[in-house]
PDB file of C-alpha atoms and ligand atoms in Angstrom:
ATOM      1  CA  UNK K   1       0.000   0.000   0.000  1.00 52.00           C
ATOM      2  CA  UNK K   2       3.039   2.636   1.087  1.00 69.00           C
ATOM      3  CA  UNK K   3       4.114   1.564  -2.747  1.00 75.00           C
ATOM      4  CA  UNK K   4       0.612   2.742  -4.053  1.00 72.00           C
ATOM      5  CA  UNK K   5       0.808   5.967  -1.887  1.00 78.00           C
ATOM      6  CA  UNK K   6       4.226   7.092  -3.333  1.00 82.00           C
ATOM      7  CA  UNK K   7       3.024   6.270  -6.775  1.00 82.00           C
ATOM      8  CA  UNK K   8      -0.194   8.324  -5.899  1.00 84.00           C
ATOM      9  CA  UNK K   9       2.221  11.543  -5.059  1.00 87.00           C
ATOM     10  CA  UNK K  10       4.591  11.628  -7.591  1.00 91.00           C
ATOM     11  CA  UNK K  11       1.798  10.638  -9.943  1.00 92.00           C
ATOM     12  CA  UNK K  12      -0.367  13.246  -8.746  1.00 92.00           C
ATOM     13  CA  UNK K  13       2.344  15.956  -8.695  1.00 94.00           C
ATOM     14  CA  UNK K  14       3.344  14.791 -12.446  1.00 96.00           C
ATOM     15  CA  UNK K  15      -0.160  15.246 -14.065  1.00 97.00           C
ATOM     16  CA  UNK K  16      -0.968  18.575 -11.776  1.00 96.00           C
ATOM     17  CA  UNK K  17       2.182  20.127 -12.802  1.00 97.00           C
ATOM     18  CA  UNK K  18       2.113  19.009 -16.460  1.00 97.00           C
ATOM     19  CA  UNK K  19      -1.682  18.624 -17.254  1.00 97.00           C
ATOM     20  CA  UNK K  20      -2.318  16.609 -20.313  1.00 98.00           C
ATOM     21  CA  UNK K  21      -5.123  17.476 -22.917  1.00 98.00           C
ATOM     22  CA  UNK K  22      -5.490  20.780 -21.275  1.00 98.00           C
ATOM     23  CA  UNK K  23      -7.174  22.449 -24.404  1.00 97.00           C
ATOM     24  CA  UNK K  24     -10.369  22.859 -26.403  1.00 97.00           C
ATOM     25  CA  UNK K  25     -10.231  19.940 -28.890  1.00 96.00           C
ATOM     26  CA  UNK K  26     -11.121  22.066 -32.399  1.00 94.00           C
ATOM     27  CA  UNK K  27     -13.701  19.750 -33.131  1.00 95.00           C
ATOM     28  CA  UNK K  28     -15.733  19.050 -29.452  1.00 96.00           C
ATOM     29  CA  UNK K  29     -19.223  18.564 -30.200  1.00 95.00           C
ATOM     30  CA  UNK K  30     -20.291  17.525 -26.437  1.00 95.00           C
ATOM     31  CA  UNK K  31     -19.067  19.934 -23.319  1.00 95.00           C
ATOM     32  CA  UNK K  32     -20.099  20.221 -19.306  1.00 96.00           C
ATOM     33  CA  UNK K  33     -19.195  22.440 -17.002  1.00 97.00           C
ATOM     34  CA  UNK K  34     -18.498  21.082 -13.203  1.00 97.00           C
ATOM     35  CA  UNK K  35     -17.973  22.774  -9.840  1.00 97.00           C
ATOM     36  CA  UNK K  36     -17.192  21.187  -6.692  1.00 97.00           C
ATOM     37  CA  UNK K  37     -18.137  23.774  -4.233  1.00 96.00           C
ATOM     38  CA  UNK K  38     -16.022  22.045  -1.018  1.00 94.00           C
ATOM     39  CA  UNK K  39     -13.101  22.923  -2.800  1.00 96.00           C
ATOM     40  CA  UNK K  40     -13.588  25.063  -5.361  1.00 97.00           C
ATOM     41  CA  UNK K  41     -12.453  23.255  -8.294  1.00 98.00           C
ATOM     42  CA  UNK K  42     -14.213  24.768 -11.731  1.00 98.00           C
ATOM     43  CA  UNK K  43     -13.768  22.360 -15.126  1.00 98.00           C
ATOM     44  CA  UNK K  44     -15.045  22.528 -18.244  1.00 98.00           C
ATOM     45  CA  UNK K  45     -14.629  18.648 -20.236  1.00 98.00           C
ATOM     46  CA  UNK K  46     -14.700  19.228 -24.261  1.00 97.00           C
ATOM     47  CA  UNK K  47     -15.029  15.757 -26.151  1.00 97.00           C
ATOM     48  CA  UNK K  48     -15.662  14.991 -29.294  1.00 96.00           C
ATOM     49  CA  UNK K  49     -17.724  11.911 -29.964  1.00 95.00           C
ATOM     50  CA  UNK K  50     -17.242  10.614 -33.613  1.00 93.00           C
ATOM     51  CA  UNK K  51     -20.285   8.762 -35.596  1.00 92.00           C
ATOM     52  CA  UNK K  52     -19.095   5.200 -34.387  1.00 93.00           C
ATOM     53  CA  UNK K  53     -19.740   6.435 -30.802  1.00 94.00           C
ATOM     54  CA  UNK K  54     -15.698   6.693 -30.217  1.00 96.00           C
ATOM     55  CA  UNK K  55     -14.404   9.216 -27.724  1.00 97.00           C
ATOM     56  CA  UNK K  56     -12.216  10.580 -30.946  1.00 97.00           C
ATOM     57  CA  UNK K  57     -10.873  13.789 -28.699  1.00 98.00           C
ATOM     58  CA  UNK K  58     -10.757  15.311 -25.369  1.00 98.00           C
ATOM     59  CA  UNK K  59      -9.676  17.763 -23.524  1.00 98.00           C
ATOM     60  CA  UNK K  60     -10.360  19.925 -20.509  1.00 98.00           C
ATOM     61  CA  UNK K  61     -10.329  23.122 -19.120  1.00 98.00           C
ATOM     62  CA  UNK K  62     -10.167  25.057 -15.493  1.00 97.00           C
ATOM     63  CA  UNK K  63      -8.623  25.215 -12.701  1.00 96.00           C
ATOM     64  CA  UNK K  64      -8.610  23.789  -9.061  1.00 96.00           C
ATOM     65  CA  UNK K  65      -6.700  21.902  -6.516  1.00 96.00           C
ATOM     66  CA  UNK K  66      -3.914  19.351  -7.643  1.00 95.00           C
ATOM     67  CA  UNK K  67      -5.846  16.623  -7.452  1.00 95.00           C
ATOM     68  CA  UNK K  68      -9.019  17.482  -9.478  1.00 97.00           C
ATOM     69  CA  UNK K  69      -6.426  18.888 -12.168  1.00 97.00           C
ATOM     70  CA  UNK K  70      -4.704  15.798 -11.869  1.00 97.00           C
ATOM     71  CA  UNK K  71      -7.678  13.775 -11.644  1.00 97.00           C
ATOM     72  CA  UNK K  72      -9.027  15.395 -15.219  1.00 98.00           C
ATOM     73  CA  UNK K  73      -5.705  15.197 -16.709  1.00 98.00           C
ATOM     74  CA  UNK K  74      -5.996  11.338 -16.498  1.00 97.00           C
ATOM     75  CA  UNK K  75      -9.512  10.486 -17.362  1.00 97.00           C
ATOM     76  CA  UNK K  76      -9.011  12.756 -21.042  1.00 98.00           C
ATOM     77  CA  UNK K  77      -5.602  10.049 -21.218  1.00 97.00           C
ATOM     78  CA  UNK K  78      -7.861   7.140 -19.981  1.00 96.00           C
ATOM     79  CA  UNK K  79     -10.930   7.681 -22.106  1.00 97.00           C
ATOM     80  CA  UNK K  80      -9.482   9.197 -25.207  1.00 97.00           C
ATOM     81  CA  UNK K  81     -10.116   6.335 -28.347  1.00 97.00           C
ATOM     82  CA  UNK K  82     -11.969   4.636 -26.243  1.00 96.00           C
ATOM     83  CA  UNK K  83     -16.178   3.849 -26.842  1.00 96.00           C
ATOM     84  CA  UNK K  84     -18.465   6.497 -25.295  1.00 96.00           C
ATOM     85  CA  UNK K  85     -20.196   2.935 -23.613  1.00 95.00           C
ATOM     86  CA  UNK K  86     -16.545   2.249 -22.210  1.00 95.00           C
ATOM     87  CA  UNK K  87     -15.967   5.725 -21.141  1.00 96.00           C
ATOM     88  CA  UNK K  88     -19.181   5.509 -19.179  1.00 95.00           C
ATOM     89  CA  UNK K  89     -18.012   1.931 -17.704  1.00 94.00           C
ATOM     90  CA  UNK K  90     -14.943   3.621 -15.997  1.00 94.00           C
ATOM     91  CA  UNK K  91     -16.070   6.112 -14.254  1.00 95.00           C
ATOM     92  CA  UNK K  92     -18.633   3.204 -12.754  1.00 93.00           C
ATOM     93  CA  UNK K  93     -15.316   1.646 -11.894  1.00 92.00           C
ATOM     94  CA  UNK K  94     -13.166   5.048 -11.109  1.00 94.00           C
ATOM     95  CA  UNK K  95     -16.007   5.666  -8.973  1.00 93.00           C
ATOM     96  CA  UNK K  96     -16.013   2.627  -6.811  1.00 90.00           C
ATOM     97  CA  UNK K  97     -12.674   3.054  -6.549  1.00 90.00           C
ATOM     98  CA  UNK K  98     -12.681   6.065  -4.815  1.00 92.00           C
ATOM     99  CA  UNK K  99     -16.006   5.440  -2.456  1.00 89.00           C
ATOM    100  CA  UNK K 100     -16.612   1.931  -1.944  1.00 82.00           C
ATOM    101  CA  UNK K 101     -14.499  -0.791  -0.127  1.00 81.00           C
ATOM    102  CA  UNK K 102     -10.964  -1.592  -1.348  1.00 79.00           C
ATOM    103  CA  UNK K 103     -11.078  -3.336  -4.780  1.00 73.00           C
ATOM    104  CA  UNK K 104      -9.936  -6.773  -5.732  1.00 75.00           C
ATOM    105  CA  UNK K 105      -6.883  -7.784  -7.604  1.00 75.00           C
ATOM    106  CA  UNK K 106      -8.576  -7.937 -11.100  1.00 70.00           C
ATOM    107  CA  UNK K 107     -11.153  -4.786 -11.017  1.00 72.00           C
ATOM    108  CA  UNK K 108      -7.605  -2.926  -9.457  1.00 74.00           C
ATOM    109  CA  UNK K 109      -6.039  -3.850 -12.933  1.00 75.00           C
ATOM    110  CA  UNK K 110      -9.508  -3.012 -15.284  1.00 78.00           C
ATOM    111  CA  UNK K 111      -8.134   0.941 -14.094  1.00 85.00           C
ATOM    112  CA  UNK K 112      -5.356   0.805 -14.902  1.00 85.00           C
ATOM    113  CA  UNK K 113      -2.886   3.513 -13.774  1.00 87.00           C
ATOM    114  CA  UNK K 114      -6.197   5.414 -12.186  1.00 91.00           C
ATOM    115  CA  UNK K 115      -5.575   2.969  -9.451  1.00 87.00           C
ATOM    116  CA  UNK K 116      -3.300   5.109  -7.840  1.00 87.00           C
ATOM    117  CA  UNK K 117      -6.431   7.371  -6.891  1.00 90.00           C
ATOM    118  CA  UNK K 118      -7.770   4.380  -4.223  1.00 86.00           C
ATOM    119  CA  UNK K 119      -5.635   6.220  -2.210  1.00 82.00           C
ATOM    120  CA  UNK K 120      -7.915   8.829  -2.087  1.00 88.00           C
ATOM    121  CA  UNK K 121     -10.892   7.077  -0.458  1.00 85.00           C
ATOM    122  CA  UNK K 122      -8.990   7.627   3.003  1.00 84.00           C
ATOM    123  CA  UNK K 123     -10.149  11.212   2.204  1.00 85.00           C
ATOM    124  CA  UNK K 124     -13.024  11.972   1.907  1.00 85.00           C
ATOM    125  CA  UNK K 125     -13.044  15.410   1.329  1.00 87.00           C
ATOM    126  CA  UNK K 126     -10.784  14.461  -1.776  1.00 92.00           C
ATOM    127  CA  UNK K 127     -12.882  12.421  -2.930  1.00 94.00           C
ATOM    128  CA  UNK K 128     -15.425  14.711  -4.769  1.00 95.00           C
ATOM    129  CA  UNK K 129     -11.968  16.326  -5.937  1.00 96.00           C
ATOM    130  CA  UNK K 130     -11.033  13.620  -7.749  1.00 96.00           C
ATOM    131  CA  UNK K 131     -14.385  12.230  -9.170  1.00 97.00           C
ATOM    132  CA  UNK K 132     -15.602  16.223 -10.615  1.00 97.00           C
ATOM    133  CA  UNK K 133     -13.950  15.494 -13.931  1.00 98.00           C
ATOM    134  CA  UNK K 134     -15.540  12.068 -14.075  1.00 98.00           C
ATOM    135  CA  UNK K 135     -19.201  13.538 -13.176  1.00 97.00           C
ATOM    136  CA  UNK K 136     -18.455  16.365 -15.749  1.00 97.00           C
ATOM    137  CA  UNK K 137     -17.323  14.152 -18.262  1.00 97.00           C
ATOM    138  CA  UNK K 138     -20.480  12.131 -17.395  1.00 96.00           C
ATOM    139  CA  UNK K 139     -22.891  15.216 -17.792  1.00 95.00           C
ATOM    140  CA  UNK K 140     -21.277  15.752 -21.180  1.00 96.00           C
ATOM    141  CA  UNK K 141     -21.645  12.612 -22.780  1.00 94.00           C
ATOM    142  CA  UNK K 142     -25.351  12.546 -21.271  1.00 90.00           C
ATOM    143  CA  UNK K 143     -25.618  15.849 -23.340  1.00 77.00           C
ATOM    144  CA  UNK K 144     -26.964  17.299 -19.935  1.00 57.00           C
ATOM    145  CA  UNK K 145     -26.529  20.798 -20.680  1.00 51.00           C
ATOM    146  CA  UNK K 146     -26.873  21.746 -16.347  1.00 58.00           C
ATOM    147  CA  UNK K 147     -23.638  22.352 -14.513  1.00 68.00           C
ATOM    148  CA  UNK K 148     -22.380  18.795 -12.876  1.00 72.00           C
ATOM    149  CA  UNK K 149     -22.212  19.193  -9.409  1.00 71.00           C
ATOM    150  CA  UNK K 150     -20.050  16.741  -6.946  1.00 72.00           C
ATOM    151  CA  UNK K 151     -23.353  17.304  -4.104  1.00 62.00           C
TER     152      UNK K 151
HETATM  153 ZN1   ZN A 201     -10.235  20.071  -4.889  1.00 53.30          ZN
END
């Protein structure tokens, strides 16, 4: 777990510092905004959803603490190419990861390197922190046109 912990601060520190797909993707046809209140954190996610339902581009906008920036930085890296019906799947799965009890083995690997965020459920403040992209992302692939909220 310590190993997890130090991967969850340098990884953390990494993706706050250097944010990756922070931009408006040219072509985004589907946008949210979110705002966690506790914190403070304001994002805007920009995807674009090609015709076969692919998450063809992605990118984000805001700011807010380190770990909602880093949190946002890798879901547009976990979600980009992938199906909008996959996208949806992991933040199911980010979600649990954060909130509910410690995961197995196997649903620790289906994350990938967003496992370092189970850190986070000792937290709980955090925990909206991290999972604002993910609602966000969620509002704009719903098409809901509302600001996501963490409450
Ligand atoms: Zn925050």
């Amino acid at each position: 777990m310590s190993e997890l912990r130090e991967l969850y601060q340098t990884t953390i520190l990494d993706h706050n510092k250097k944010p990756r797909n922070f931009r408006v993707p040219e072509a985004a046809n589907r946008e949210a905004d979110g705002y966690n209140p506790l914190c403070g954190d304001k994002v805007r996610v920009l995807v674009q959803v090609d015709d076969a339902g692919l998450v063809e581009d992605i990118g984000f906008q805001g700011s807010g603490c380190a770990i909602s920036t880093a949190s946002a930085s890798m879901m547009t890296e976990a979600v980009k190419g992938k199906p909008v019906s996959d996208a949806l799947a992991l933040f199911e799965s980010f979600h649990d990861l954060v909130t509910g009890p410690p995961l197995e083995e196997p649903l620790l690997e289906g994350v990938g390197k967003l496992a370092v965020f189970s850190g986070v459920r000792e937290f709980p403040m955090r925990v909206k922190c991290a999972t604002l992209a993910w609602h966000t992302l969620k509002s704009a692939l719903d098409q809901r046109s509302e600001t996501a909220k963490t409450e």
